[in-house]
PDB file of C-alpha atoms in Angstrom:
ATOM      1  CA  UNK A   1      24.268  72.362  96.055  1.00  0.00           C
ATOM      2  CA  UNK A   2      22.658  73.794  92.983  1.00  0.00           C
ATOM      3  CA  UNK A   3      23.230  77.479  92.319  1.00  0.00           C
ATOM      4  CA  UNK A   4      19.929  77.840  90.521  1.00  0.00           C
ATOM      5  CA  UNK A   5      16.574  76.739  91.774  1.00  0.00           C
ATOM      6  CA  UNK A   6      13.670  76.741  89.361  1.00  0.00           C
ATOM      7  CA  UNK A   7      10.129  77.365  90.395  1.00  0.00           C
ATOM      8  CA  UNK A   8       7.740  75.684  89.943  1.00  0.00           C
ATOM      9  CA  UNK A   9       9.145  72.180  89.704  1.00  0.00           C
ATOM     10  CA  UNK A  10       6.313  71.225  87.374  1.00  0.00           C
ATOM     11  CA  UNK A  11       3.797  73.241  85.381  1.00  0.00           C
ATOM     12  CA  UNK A  12       0.848  72.145  83.233  1.00  0.00           C
ATOM     13  CA  UNK A  13      -1.024  74.607  81.063  1.00  0.00           C
ATOM     14  CA  UNK A  14      -3.402  74.572  78.110  1.00  0.00           C
ATOM     15  CA  UNK A  15      -2.020  75.076  74.642  1.00  0.00           C
ATOM     16  CA  UNK A  16      -2.094  78.730  73.718  1.00  0.00           C
ATOM     17  CA  UNK A  17      -1.593  79.978  77.264  1.00  0.00           C
ATOM     18  CA  UNK A  18       1.579  81.637  78.471  1.00  0.00           C
ATOM     19  CA  UNK A  19       4.050  79.742  80.673  1.00  0.00           C
ATOM     20  CA  UNK A  20       6.249  81.446  83.226  1.00  0.00           C
ATOM     21  CA  UNK A  21       9.138  79.793  85.009  1.00  0.00           C
ATOM     22  CA  UNK A  22      11.376  81.349  87.612  1.00  0.00           C
ATOM     23  CA  UNK A  23      14.973  80.824  88.622  1.00  0.00           C
ATOM     24  CA  UNK A  24      16.698  82.022  91.767  1.00  0.00           C
ATOM     25  CA  UNK A  25      20.413  81.943  92.399  1.00  0.00           C
ATOM     26  CA  UNK A  26      22.714  82.695  95.289  1.00  0.00           C
ATOM     27  CA  UNK A  27      26.000  84.220  94.181  1.00  0.00           C
ATOM     28  CA  UNK A  28      27.092  86.971  91.815  1.00  0.00           C
ATOM     29  CA  UNK A  29      26.836  86.146  88.146  1.00  0.00           C
ATOM     30  CA  UNK A  30      27.944  87.630  84.850  1.00  0.00           C
ATOM     31  CA  UNK A  31      25.296  85.865  82.823  1.00  0.00           C
ATOM     32  CA  UNK A  32      22.308  83.573  83.080  1.00  0.00           C
ATOM     33  CA  UNK A  33      21.220  81.102  80.440  1.00  0.00           C
ATOM     34  CA  UNK A  34      18.092  79.066  79.832  1.00  0.00           C
ATOM     35  CA  UNK A  35      18.139  75.601  78.306  1.00  0.00           C
ATOM     36  CA  UNK A  36      15.445  73.188  77.194  1.00  0.00           C
ATOM     37  CA  UNK A  37      15.597  69.413  77.453  1.00  0.00           C
ATOM     38  CA  UNK A  38      13.181  67.138  75.683  1.00  0.00           C
ATOM     39  CA  UNK A  39      12.689  63.793  77.383  1.00  0.00           C
ATOM     40  CA  UNK A  40      15.724  61.561  77.030  1.00  0.00           C
ATOM     41  CA  UNK A  41      17.681  64.093  74.992  1.00  0.00           C
ATOM     42  CA  UNK A  42      20.524  66.533  75.480  1.00  0.00           C
ATOM     43  CA  UNK A  43      19.977  70.124  76.491  1.00  0.00           C
ATOM     44  CA  UNK A  44      19.465  72.854  73.932  1.00  0.00           C
ATOM     45  CA  UNK A  45      20.532  76.428  74.575  1.00  0.00           C
ATOM     46  CA  UNK A  46      17.624  78.875  74.318  1.00  0.00           C
ATOM     47  CA  UNK A  47      18.743  82.303  75.404  1.00  0.00           C
ATOM     48  CA  UNK A  48      21.461  84.119  77.334  1.00  0.00           C
ATOM     49  CA  UNK A  49      21.076  87.307  79.332  1.00  0.00           C
ATOM     50  CA  UNK A  50      24.057  89.271  80.608  1.00  0.00           C
ATOM     51  CA  UNK A  51      24.197  90.619  84.122  1.00  0.00           C
ATOM     52  CA  UNK A  52      23.888  94.195  82.860  1.00  0.00           C
ATOM     53  CA  UNK A  53      20.718  93.399  80.907  1.00  0.00           C
ATOM     54  CA  UNK A  54      17.224  93.386  82.359  1.00  0.00           C
ATOM     55  CA  UNK A  55      15.175  91.849  79.584  1.00  0.00           C
ATOM     56  CA  UNK A  56      15.751  89.901  76.413  1.00  0.00           C
ATOM     57  CA  UNK A  57      13.497  88.496  73.721  1.00  0.00           C
ATOM     58  CA  UNK A  58      13.875  85.666  71.241  1.00  0.00           C
ATOM     59  CA  UNK A  59      10.802  84.704  69.249  1.00  0.00           C
ATOM     60  CA  UNK A  60       8.147  83.598  71.753  1.00  0.00           C
ATOM     61  CA  UNK A  61      10.646  83.667  74.620  1.00  0.00           C
ATOM     62  CA  UNK A  62      11.082  86.543  77.011  1.00  0.00           C
ATOM     63  CA  UNK A  63      13.686  86.468  79.751  1.00  0.00           C
ATOM     64  CA  UNK A  64      14.023  88.937  82.587  1.00  0.00           C
ATOM     65  CA  UNK A  65      16.846  89.279  85.066  1.00  0.00           C
ATOM     66  CA  UNK A  66      16.761  91.049  88.416  1.00  0.00           C
ATOM     67  CA  UNK A  67      20.250  90.955  89.887  1.00  0.00           C
ATOM     68  CA  UNK A  68      19.111  92.756  93.047  1.00  0.00           C
ATOM     69  CA  UNK A  69      16.766  89.858  93.777  1.00  0.00           C
ATOM     70  CA  UNK A  70      19.057  87.262  92.233  1.00  0.00           C
ATOM     71  CA  UNK A  71      16.247  85.938  90.096  1.00  0.00           C
ATOM     72  CA  UNK A  72      15.267  85.420  86.484  1.00  0.00           C
ATOM     73  CA  UNK A  73      12.079  84.456  84.731  1.00  0.00           C
ATOM     74  CA  UNK A  74      11.416  82.745  81.427  1.00  0.00           C
ATOM     75  CA  UNK A  75       8.127  83.484  79.707  1.00  0.00           C
ATOM     76  CA  UNK A  76       6.937  81.375  76.793  1.00  0.00           C
ATOM     77  CA  UNK A  77       4.028  83.037  75.046  1.00  0.00           C
ATOM     78  CA  UNK A  78       1.293  81.276  73.065  1.00  0.00           C
ATOM     79  CA  UNK A  79       2.504  77.854  74.161  1.00  0.00           C
ATOM     80  CA  UNK A  80       2.464  74.898  71.796  1.00  0.00           C
ATOM     81  CA  UNK A  81       2.468  71.158  72.402  1.00  0.00           C
ATOM     82  CA  UNK A  82       6.062  71.086  71.148  1.00  0.00           C
ATOM     83  CA  UNK A  83       7.088  73.290  74.083  1.00  0.00           C
ATOM     84  CA  UNK A  84       6.552  70.330  76.407  1.00  0.00           C
ATOM     85  CA  UNK A  85       9.997  69.789  77.949  1.00  0.00           C
ATOM     86  CA  UNK A  86      12.106  70.494  81.018  1.00  0.00           C
ATOM     87  CA  UNK A  87      13.613  73.942  81.291  1.00  0.00           C
ATOM     88  CA  UNK A  88      16.812  74.704  83.175  1.00  0.00           C
ATOM     89  CA  UNK A  89      18.516  77.906  84.123  1.00  0.00           C
ATOM     90  CA  UNK A  90      22.300  78.017  84.335  1.00  0.00           C
ATOM     91  CA  UNK A  91      24.502  80.714  85.781  1.00  0.00           C
ATOM     92  CA  UNK A  92      28.000  81.752  84.898  1.00  0.00           C
ATOM     93  CA  UNK A  93      30.148  83.688  87.306  1.00  0.00           C
ATOM     94  CA  UNK A  94      33.219  85.748  86.554  1.00  0.00           C
ATOM     95  CA  UNK A  95      34.827  85.980  83.176  1.00  0.00           C
ATOM     96  CA  UNK A  96      37.381  83.239  82.731  1.00  0.00           C
ATOM     97  CA  UNK A  97      35.414  80.785  84.797  1.00  0.00           C
ATOM     98  CA  UNK A  98      34.826  77.776  82.613  1.00  0.00           C
ATOM     99  CA  UNK A  99      31.829  76.389  84.468  1.00  0.00           C
ATOM    100  CA  UNK A 100      28.094  76.862  84.454  1.00  0.00           C
ATOM    101  CA  UNK A 101      25.941  75.892  87.392  1.00  0.00           C
ATOM    102  CA  UNK A 102      22.595  74.404  86.452  1.00  0.00           C
ATOM    103  CA  UNK A 103      19.365  74.559  88.374  1.00  0.00           C
ATOM    104  CA  UNK A 104      17.025  71.699  89.115  1.00  0.00           C
ATOM    105  CA  UNK A 105      14.629  72.406  86.260  1.00  0.00           C
ATOM    106  CA  UNK A 106      10.938  72.993  85.632  1.00  0.00           C
ATOM    107  CA  UNK A 107       8.966  70.285  83.888  1.00  0.00           C
ATOM    108  CA  UNK A 108       6.511  72.005  81.523  1.00  0.00           C
ATOM    109  CA  UNK A 109       3.578  70.100  80.055  1.00  0.00           C
ATOM    110  CA  UNK A 110       1.408  71.701  77.396  1.00  0.00           C
ATOM    111  CA  UNK A 111      -2.045  70.164  77.207  1.00  0.00           C
ATOM    112  CA  UNK A 112      -3.436  70.143  73.648  1.00  0.00           C
TER     113      UNK A 112
ATOM    114  CA  UNK B   1      28.514  72.556  61.526  1.00  0.00           C
ATOM    115  CA  UNK B   2      29.540  71.715  65.035  1.00  0.00           C
ATOM    116  CA  UNK B   3      28.406  68.310  66.280  1.00  0.00           C
ATOM    117  CA  UNK B   4      28.870  66.295  69.437  1.00  0.00           C
ATOM    118  CA  UNK B   5      28.773  62.525  69.303  1.00  0.00           C
ATOM    119  CA  UNK B   6      28.286  60.271  72.291  1.00  0.00           C
ATOM    120  CA  UNK B   7      28.312  56.519  72.382  1.00  0.00           C
ATOM    121  CA  UNK B   8      26.898  54.248  73.254  1.00  0.00           C
ATOM    122  CA  UNK B   9      23.381  55.695  73.419  1.00  0.00           C
ATOM    123  CA  UNK B  10      22.320  53.188  76.067  1.00  0.00           C
ATOM    124  CA  UNK B  11      24.256  50.809  78.227  1.00  0.00           C
ATOM    125  CA  UNK B  12      23.358  48.192  80.821  1.00  0.00           C
ATOM    126  CA  UNK B  13      26.227  47.037  82.966  1.00  0.00           C
ATOM    127  CA  UNK B  14      26.560  44.826  86.051  1.00  0.00           C
ATOM    128  CA  UNK B  15      27.854  46.219  89.319  1.00  0.00           C
ATOM    129  CA  UNK B  16      31.623  45.967  89.487  1.00  0.00           C
ATOM    130  CA  UNK B  17      32.171  46.047  85.746  1.00  0.00           C
ATOM    131  CA  UNK B  18      34.303  48.702  84.015  1.00  0.00           C
ATOM    132  CA  UNK B  19      32.930  51.632  82.053  1.00  0.00           C
ATOM    133  CA  UNK B  20      34.083  53.692  79.122  1.00  0.00           C
ATOM    134  CA  UNK B  21      31.906  56.404  77.592  1.00  0.00           C
ATOM    135  CA  UNK B  22      33.206  58.390  74.691  1.00  0.00           C
ATOM    136  CA  UNK B  23      32.443  61.873  73.481  1.00  0.00           C
ATOM    137  CA  UNK B  24      33.825  63.379  70.295  1.00  0.00           C
ATOM    138  CA  UNK B  25      33.351  66.855  68.932  1.00  0.00           C
ATOM    139  CA  UNK B  26      33.412  67.972  65.311  1.00  0.00           C
ATOM    140  CA  UNK B  27      33.788  71.351  63.698  1.00  0.00           C
ATOM    141  CA  UNK B  28      35.616  73.206  66.438  1.00  0.00           C
ATOM    142  CA  UNK B  29      39.107  73.418  67.852  1.00  0.00           C
ATOM    143  CA  UNK B  30      40.296  73.846  71.435  1.00  0.00           C
ATOM    144  CA  UNK B  31      36.874  73.513  72.999  1.00  0.00           C
ATOM    145  CA  UNK B  32      36.191  73.283  76.703  1.00  0.00           C
ATOM    146  CA  UNK B  33      34.598  69.891  77.295  1.00  0.00           C
ATOM    147  CA  UNK B  34      32.309  68.745  80.095  1.00  0.00           C
ATOM    148  CA  UNK B  35      30.816  65.575  81.542  1.00  0.00           C
ATOM    149  CA  UNK B  36      27.532  65.875  83.430  1.00  0.00           C
ATOM    150  CA  UNK B  37      25.364  63.273  85.096  1.00  0.00           C
ATOM    151  CA  UNK B  38      21.627  63.605  85.413  1.00  0.00           C
ATOM    152  CA  UNK B  39      19.633  61.383  87.726  1.00  0.00           C
ATOM    153  CA  UNK B  40      16.054  60.603  86.690  1.00  0.00           C
ATOM    154  CA  UNK B  41      13.923  63.752  86.851  1.00  0.00           C
ATOM    155  CA  UNK B  42      16.739  65.815  88.308  1.00  0.00           C
ATOM    156  CA  UNK B  43      19.128  68.563  87.358  1.00  0.00           C
ATOM    157  CA  UNK B  44      22.647  68.293  85.996  1.00  0.00           C
ATOM    158  CA  UNK B  45      25.644  67.478  88.143  1.00  0.00           C
ATOM    159  CA  UNK B  46      28.999  68.535  86.709  1.00  0.00           C
ATOM    160  CA  UNK B  47      31.453  65.665  87.006  1.00  0.00           C
ATOM    161  CA  UNK B  48      34.528  66.773  85.048  1.00  0.00           C
ATOM    162  CA  UNK B  49      35.618  69.485  82.703  1.00  0.00           C
ATOM    163  CA  UNK B  50      38.651  69.972  80.523  1.00  0.00           C
ATOM    164  CA  UNK B  51      40.196  73.086  79.012  1.00  0.00           C
ATOM    165  CA  UNK B  52      42.770  71.199  76.951  1.00  0.00           C
ATOM    166  CA  UNK B  53      44.442  67.902  76.130  1.00  0.00           C
ATOM    167  CA  UNK B  54      45.392  66.083  79.318  1.00  0.00           C
ATOM    168  CA  UNK B  55      43.846  68.775  81.519  1.00  0.00           C
ATOM    169  CA  UNK B  56      41.039  67.430  83.710  1.00  0.00           C
ATOM    170  CA  UNK B  57      39.255  69.129  86.588  1.00  0.00           C
ATOM    171  CA  UNK B  58      37.172  66.945  88.854  1.00  0.00           C
ATOM    172  CA  UNK B  59      34.145  68.414  90.521  1.00  0.00           C
ATOM    173  CA  UNK B  60      32.854  65.532  92.577  1.00  0.00           C
ATOM    174  CA  UNK B  61      34.910  62.820  94.302  1.00  0.00           C
ATOM    175  CA  UNK B  62      33.723  59.452  93.094  1.00  0.00           C
ATOM    176  CA  UNK B  63      34.810  56.279  91.391  1.00  0.00           C
ATOM    177  CA  UNK B  64      34.702  57.882  87.961  1.00  0.00           C
ATOM    178  CA  UNK B  65      37.587  59.374  86.026  1.00  0.00           C
ATOM    179  CA  UNK B  66      37.946  61.334  82.817  1.00  0.00           C
ATOM    180  CA  UNK B  67      40.612  61.687  80.176  1.00  0.00           C
ATOM    181  CA  UNK B  68      41.169  63.857  77.150  1.00  0.00           C
ATOM    182  CA  UNK B  69      43.639  62.101  74.904  1.00  0.00           C
ATOM    183  CA  UNK B  70      42.891  64.322  71.907  1.00  0.00           C
ATOM    184  CA  UNK B  71      41.602  67.847  71.482  1.00  0.00           C
ATOM    185  CA  UNK B  72      38.152  66.702  70.402  1.00  0.00           C
ATOM    186  CA  UNK B  73      37.824  63.527  72.465  1.00  0.00           C
ATOM    187  CA  UNK B  74      36.651  63.246  76.049  1.00  0.00           C
ATOM    188  CA  UNK B  75      36.305  59.895  77.793  1.00  0.00           C
ATOM    189  CA  UNK B  76      34.539  59.014  81.018  1.00  0.00           C
ATOM    190  CA  UNK B  77      35.686  55.837  82.747  1.00  0.00           C
ATOM    191  CA  UNK B  78      35.264  53.692  85.784  1.00  0.00           C
ATOM    192  CA  UNK B  79      37.141  50.612  86.926  1.00  0.00           C
ATOM    193  CA  UNK B  80      34.209  49.262  88.962  1.00  0.00           C
ATOM    194  CA  UNK B  81      30.672  50.524  88.563  1.00  0.00           C
ATOM    195  CA  UNK B  82      28.355  51.091  91.508  1.00  0.00           C
ATOM    196  CA  UNK B  83      24.562  51.032  91.488  1.00  0.00           C
ATOM    197  CA  UNK B  84      24.627  54.757  92.183  1.00  0.00           C
ATOM    198  CA  UNK B  85      26.444  55.351  88.886  1.00  0.00           C
ATOM    199  CA  UNK B  86      23.203  54.790  86.999  1.00  0.00           C
ATOM    200  CA  UNK B  87      22.010  57.890  85.210  1.00  0.00           C
ATOM    201  CA  UNK B  88      22.015  59.917  82.043  1.00  0.00           C
ATOM    202  CA  UNK B  89      25.497  61.091  81.094  1.00  0.00           C
ATOM    203  CA  UNK B  90      25.806  64.193  78.985  1.00  0.00           C
ATOM    204  CA  UNK B  91      28.856  65.567  77.238  1.00  0.00           C
ATOM    205  CA  UNK B  92      28.968  69.257  76.406  1.00  0.00           C
ATOM    206  CA  UNK B  93      31.343  71.671  74.759  1.00  0.00           C
ATOM    207  CA  UNK B  94      31.911  75.390  74.969  1.00  0.00           C
ATOM    208  CA  UNK B  95      34.016  77.565  72.719  1.00  0.00           C
ATOM    209  CA  UNK B  96      37.137  78.816  74.437  1.00  0.00           C
ATOM    210  CA  UNK B  97      36.640  82.340  73.165  1.00  0.00           C
ATOM    211  CA  UNK B  98      33.048  82.557  74.371  1.00  0.00           C
ATOM    212  CA  UNK B  99      33.224  84.631  77.532  1.00  0.00           C
ATOM    213  CA  UNK B 100      29.825  83.460  78.661  1.00  0.00           C
ATOM    214  CA  UNK B 101      30.545  79.763  78.352  1.00  0.00           C
ATOM    215  CA  UNK B 102      27.428  78.965  76.328  1.00  0.00           C
ATOM    216  CA  UNK B 103      27.312  75.197  76.200  1.00  0.00           C
ATOM    217  CA  UNK B 104      26.211  72.743  73.540  1.00  0.00           C
ATOM    218  CA  UNK B 105      25.227  69.240  74.492  1.00  0.00           C
ATOM    219  CA  UNK B 106      25.496  65.826  72.950  1.00  0.00           C
ATOM    220  CA  UNK B 107      22.595  63.363  72.821  1.00  0.00           C
ATOM    221  CA  UNK B 108      23.605  61.595  76.051  1.00  0.00           C
ATOM    222  CA  UNK B 109      24.236  58.041  77.191  1.00  0.00           C
ATOM    223  CA  UNK B 110      21.749  56.331  79.464  1.00  0.00           C
ATOM    224  CA  UNK B 111      23.592  54.006  81.835  1.00  0.00           C
ATOM    225  CA  UNK B 112      21.825  51.422  83.945  1.00  0.00           C
ATOM    226  CA  UNK B 113      23.877  49.539  86.514  1.00  0.00           C
ATOM    227  CA  UNK B 114      22.264  46.323  87.744  1.00  0.00           C
TER     228      UNK B 114
END
């Protein structure tokens, strides 16, 4: 089963609004990553947050991590049409573990 | 720059036919390499990963296999395709010295089994 579960599964907002996506996971992690996938393309790494961090920013992206609740959120501010894509969270466990476990994704549509 | 190539980009194959998908990586040495499958509108399923030449870990029992004949080459194969093998196959790499296993993906191969 998937470690990460994104919520909502699909989200449609007007251009310029903020988009928030959530990810929940089940086991202990040492980091959580967010990826974007444009339709029919490979995934692109967006941002990584370590388990000892609570918030991280990168441009219009803001990621939070609450390890007590085993959840993370991705906020995209001032959305643009080009942000239309699927967004996935992925969790890494202990150091030395070579695998990431990906969630099921949120399909974000920005309406011009 | 570091680049991942996958080919073919699309493939339509009949049930029971063999399969060979290739992934090559440029600009890095000793990467960890991964094969994922993504069903339409779904998340990623890890199929195989490799930490070195000839070293393959299988995540899901199935009729697929993987090989790593060279450091920067990762091949996904099947002797006889099933309808359920249809999907989008993604190759990814991670740098061995990256503790957090940040992954970089190739463009993918869309496989349709008829």
